[in-house]
Amino acid sequence: MDNAELARMIEAEHPYRGKALFELSDRVPHDDDAATKVAMLSRLTSLRQARLFDRVSLAWSAIIALLAAETPHARASAYEAFATLDPEEQRDLLDYLEVTAIEEAHPRIG
């Protein structure tokens, strides 16, 4: 599937939207279009409400994937996505990442 098809699955709340998000997130380190789409999708209410575990939502997973990619475009996209979170959710994500500012976060995936 291409990036647009995966994004449509996620937006449509397809039962495999989490898997589609993870596949799209895997492309972020090498694909600025994927990073842009992941950042856009992180703003969806459905992803903010969908929990992977504990407090971690699919939206947080998207932002963490952007940060972990460590490319200038992905990190800038992560900062923009983070800024759209409610202040309480921002604090919770920073706490989860064990940093005081999003720019300090350098998570590793895998």
XYZ file of N, CA and C in Angstrom:
330
model
N 0.837 -1.189 0.000
C 0.000 0.000 0.000
C 0.876 1.245 0.000
N 0.384 2.270 -0.658
C 1.140 3.518 -0.632
C 0.718 4.352 0.576
N 1.421 5.458 0.792
C 1.180 6.311 1.964
C -0.260 6.807 2.020
N -0.798 7.208 0.885
C -2.165 7.751 0.855
C -3.187 6.687 1.238
N -2.994 5.457 0.767
C -3.926 4.378 1.114
C -3.876 4.075 2.613
N -2.683 4.053 3.164
C -2.557 3.819 4.606
C -3.221 4.943 5.390
N -3.003 6.180 4.971
C -3.617 7.324 5.654
C -5.134 7.243 5.593
N -5.669 6.836 4.458
C -7.135 6.710 4.336
C -7.680 5.642 5.280
N -6.955 4.538 5.425
C -7.376 3.484 6.361
C -7.437 4.032 7.787
N -6.429 4.806 8.139
C -6.356 5.358 9.491
C -7.473 6.359 9.713
N -7.668 7.247 8.755
C -8.728 8.260 8.870
C -10.114 7.628 8.943
N -10.295 6.517 8.232
C -11.601 5.847 8.189
C -11.833 4.960 9.413
N -10.877 4.951 10.335
C -10.965 4.134 11.550
C -11.131 2.654 11.220
N -10.419 2.216 10.204
C -10.399 0.814 9.805
C -9.942 -0.023 11.005
N -10.452 -1.249 11.145
C -10.028 -2.079 12.276
C -8.508 -2.271 12.375
N -7.807 -2.167 11.259
C -6.349 -2.302 11.258
C -5.642 -0.949 11.188
N -6.302 0.081 11.696
C -5.706 1.417 11.618
C -4.401 1.512 12.399
N -4.310 0.816 13.510
C -3.068 0.816 14.286
C -1.927 0.220 13.490
N -2.179 -0.910 12.857
C -1.158 -1.551 12.022
C -0.778 -0.636 10.862
N -1.763 0.019 10.262
C -1.489 0.945 9.158
C -0.640 2.120 9.644
N -0.935 2.634 10.837
C -0.147 3.732 11.396
C 1.291 3.294 11.639
N 1.477 2.087 12.164
C 2.828 1.598 12.421
C 3.594 1.407 11.113
N 2.910 0.911 10.085
C 3.575 0.745 8.788
C 3.986 2.102 8.214
N 3.077 3.053 8.297
C 3.390 4.398 7.810
C 4.526 5.014 8.642
N 4.486 4.806 9.943
C 5.534 5.327 10.834
C 6.894 4.722 10.517
N 6.922 3.458 10.110
C 8.184 2.813 9.747
C 8.839 3.488 8.548
N 8.053 4.164 7.728
C 8.574 4.826 6.530
C 9.133 6.219 6.812
N 8.813 6.765 7.967
C 9.150 8.155 8.287
C 10.641 8.486 8.153
N 11.565 7.633 8.617
C 12.980 8.008 8.525
C 13.486 8.242 7.098
N 12.789 7.684 6.123
C 13.260 7.768 4.734
C 12.263 8.430 3.799
N 11.167 8.963 4.352
C 10.088 9.452 3.490
C 9.398 10.651 4.151
N 9.706 11.851 3.679
C 9.106 13.062 4.251
C 7.594 13.090 4.090
N 7.076 12.511 3.012
C 5.623 12.456 2.825
C 4.984 11.629 3.937
N 5.606 10.525 4.281
C 5.090 9.695 5.377
C 5.121 10.477 6.687
N 6.185 11.221 6.922
C 6.282 12.038 8.144
C 5.168 13.074 8.194
N 4.916 13.725 7.080
C 3.853 14.727 7.022
C 2.499 14.086 7.316
N 2.267 12.924 6.741
C 0.989 12.235 6.956
C 0.843 11.765 8.404
N 1.901 11.224 8.974
C 1.845 10.764 10.368
C 1.547 11.943 11.291
N 2.187 13.073 11.054
C 1.937 14.262 11.880
C 0.488 14.717 11.745
N -0.017 14.732 10.534
C -1.409 15.130 10.293
C -2.369 14.170 11.004
N -2.094 12.886 10.878
C -2.974 11.879 11.467
C -2.956 11.927 12.995
N -1.848 12.357 13.582
C -1.760 12.422 15.048
C -2.763 13.400 15.638
N -3.299 14.261 14.804
C -4.272 15.255 15.267
C -5.697 14.708 15.330
N -5.921 13.525 14.774
C -7.265 12.953 14.758
C -7.726 12.598 16.170
N -8.928 12.987 16.483
C -9.503 12.661 17.792
C -9.512 11.158 18.026
N -9.808 10.395 16.983
C -9.871 8.936 17.144
C -8.518 8.358 17.553
N -7.420 8.939 17.064
C -6.101 8.441 17.456
C -5.716 8.930 18.841
N -6.204 10.085 19.221
C -5.927 10.587 20.569
C -6.657 9.769 21.619
N -7.783 9.199 21.236
C -8.580 8.426 22.187
C -8.226 6.944 22.196
N -7.642 6.445 21.118
C -7.295 5.023 21.014
C -6.031 4.749 21.818
N -6.138 3.895 22.810
C -5.016 3.580 23.685
C -4.326 2.292 23.248
N -3.003 2.371 23.177
C -2.200 1.174 22.948
C -2.033 0.436 24.268
N -1.714 1.192 25.303
C -1.605 0.687 26.661
C -1.526 1.881 27.598
N -1.938 1.691 28.820
C -1.874 2.730 29.847
C -2.300 4.076 29.269
N -1.436 5.065 29.324
C -1.774 6.403 28.826
C -1.399 6.592 27.364
N -0.673 5.666 26.789
C -0.111 5.844 25.448
C -1.179 5.641 24.379
N -1.433 6.710 23.650
C -2.424 6.669 22.570
C -1.730 6.432 21.229
N -2.526 6.147 20.221
C -1.971 6.045 18.874
C -1.384 7.381 18.437
N -1.969 8.488 18.889
C -1.433 9.812 18.561
C -0.035 9.978 19.160
N 0.135 9.573 20.406
C 1.458 9.645 21.025
C 2.439 8.771 20.257
N 1.998 7.584 19.863
C 2.842 6.685 19.103
C 3.328 7.352 17.825
N 2.440 8.089 17.163
C 2.795 8.803 15.934
C 3.860 9.858 16.220
N 3.667 10.624 17.274
C 4.628 11.678 17.622
C 5.969 11.070 18.012
N 5.950 10.001 18.763
C 7.181 9.324 19.163
C 7.920 8.786 17.934
N 7.187 8.241 16.977
C 7.816 7.746 15.744
C 8.479 8.883 14.978
N 7.831 10.029 14.952
C 8.422 11.193 14.279
C 9.709 11.631 14.971
N 9.673 11.673 16.292
C 10.870 12.058 17.048
C 12.004 11.057 16.831
N 11.666 9.788 16.854
C 12.672 8.729 16.737
C 13.336 8.705 15.362
N 12.649 9.193 14.349
C 13.217 9.187 12.998
C 14.468 10.051 12.915
N 14.533 11.096 13.746
C 15.705 11.969 13.839
C 16.071 12.669 12.530
N 15.094 12.906 11.661
C 15.356 13.732 10.478
C 14.825 15.132 10.767
N 15.374 16.142 10.145
C 14.883 17.505 10.403
C 13.386 17.651 10.130
N 12.904 17.092 9.019
C 11.481 17.219 8.687
C 10.609 16.469 9.695
N 11.012 15.261 10.055
C 10.222 14.468 11.004
C 10.178 15.137 12.371
N 11.302 15.665 12.833
C 11.306 16.316 14.144
C 10.462 17.587 14.123
N 10.569 18.376 13.062
C 9.744 19.588 12.956
C 8.266 19.205 12.929
N 7.941 18.128 12.246
C 6.555 17.650 12.205
C 6.101 17.192 13.581
N 7.001 16.539 14.325
C 6.675 16.093 15.687
C 6.383 17.282 16.591
N 7.187 18.335 16.478
C 6.980 19.519 17.313
C 5.633 20.159 16.997
N 5.290 20.232 15.728
C 3.995 20.801 15.334
C 2.844 19.947 15.862
N 2.969 18.629 15.735
C 1.922 17.729 16.224
C 1.784 17.835 17.746
N 2.908 17.890 18.441
C 2.905 18.027 19.891
C 2.187 19.311 20.306
N 2.419 20.382 19.579
C 1.813 21.676 19.910
C 0.296 21.647 19.816
N -0.263 20.714 19.072
C -1.730 20.639 18.933
C -2.384 19.865 20.073
N -1.580 19.173 20.884
C -2.141 18.439 22.020
C -2.606 19.417 23.094
N -3.584 18.991 23.861
C -4.018 19.791 25.004
C -2.853 19.895 25.989
N -2.783 20.998 26.751
C -1.669 21.170 27.702
C -1.484 19.985 28.654
N -2.568 19.417 29.146
C -2.450 18.274 30.058
C -1.842 17.067 29.342
N -2.265 16.855 28.105
C -1.722 15.740 27.335
C -0.241 15.986 26.998
N 0.113 17.236 26.741
C 1.518 17.577 26.511
C 2.357 17.214 27.741
N 1.874 17.613 28.926
C 2.597 17.311 30.164
C 2.744 15.799 30.348
N 1.656 15.072 30.086
C 1.695 13.616 30.240
C 2.688 12.972 29.275
N 2.720 13.445 28.038
C 3.650 12.882 27.059
C 5.088 13.201 27.452
N 5.348 14.422 27.883
C 6.694 14.780 28.340
C 7.106 13.910 29.525
N 6.171 13.684 30.445
C 6.439 12.825 31.591
C 6.758 11.408 31.122
N 5.968 10.906 30.184
C 6.195 9.558 29.644
C 7.580 9.455 28.995
N 7.967 10.503 28.276
C 9.266 10.522 27.594
C 10.423 10.888 28.530
N 10.071 11.274 29.759
C 11.044 11.647 30.791
C 11.925 12.817 30.368
N 11.269 13.853 29.829
C 11.945 15.088 29.437
C 11.105 16.271 29.917
N 11.703 17.446 29.911
C 10.961 18.640 30.313
C 10.508 19.466 29.116
N 11.070 19.188 27.939
C 10.675 19.869 26.702
C 10.729 18.863 25.559
N 9.825 18.991 24.628
C 9.738 18.022 23.528
C 11.041 17.966 22.729
N 11.736 19.081 22.640
C 12.988 19.135 21.878
C 14.074 18.248 22.511
N 13.921 17.916 23.786
C 14.895 17.061 24.483
C 14.669 15.573 24.222
N 13.520 15.231 23.663
C 13.149 13.827 23.493
C 13.844 13.212 22.286
N 14.511 12.100 22.535
C 15.179 11.341 21.476
C 14.896 9.845 21.696
N 13.613 9.472 21.559
C 13.246 8.076 21.804
C 13.819 7.148 20.727
N 13.993 5.920 21.111
C 14.438 4.880 20.168
C 13.302 3.879 20.019
N 13.090 3.465 18.803
C 12.051 2.472 18.528
C 12.738 1.224 18.004
N 12.293 0.086 18.521
C 12.810 -1.171 17.987
C 13.811 -1.826 18.845
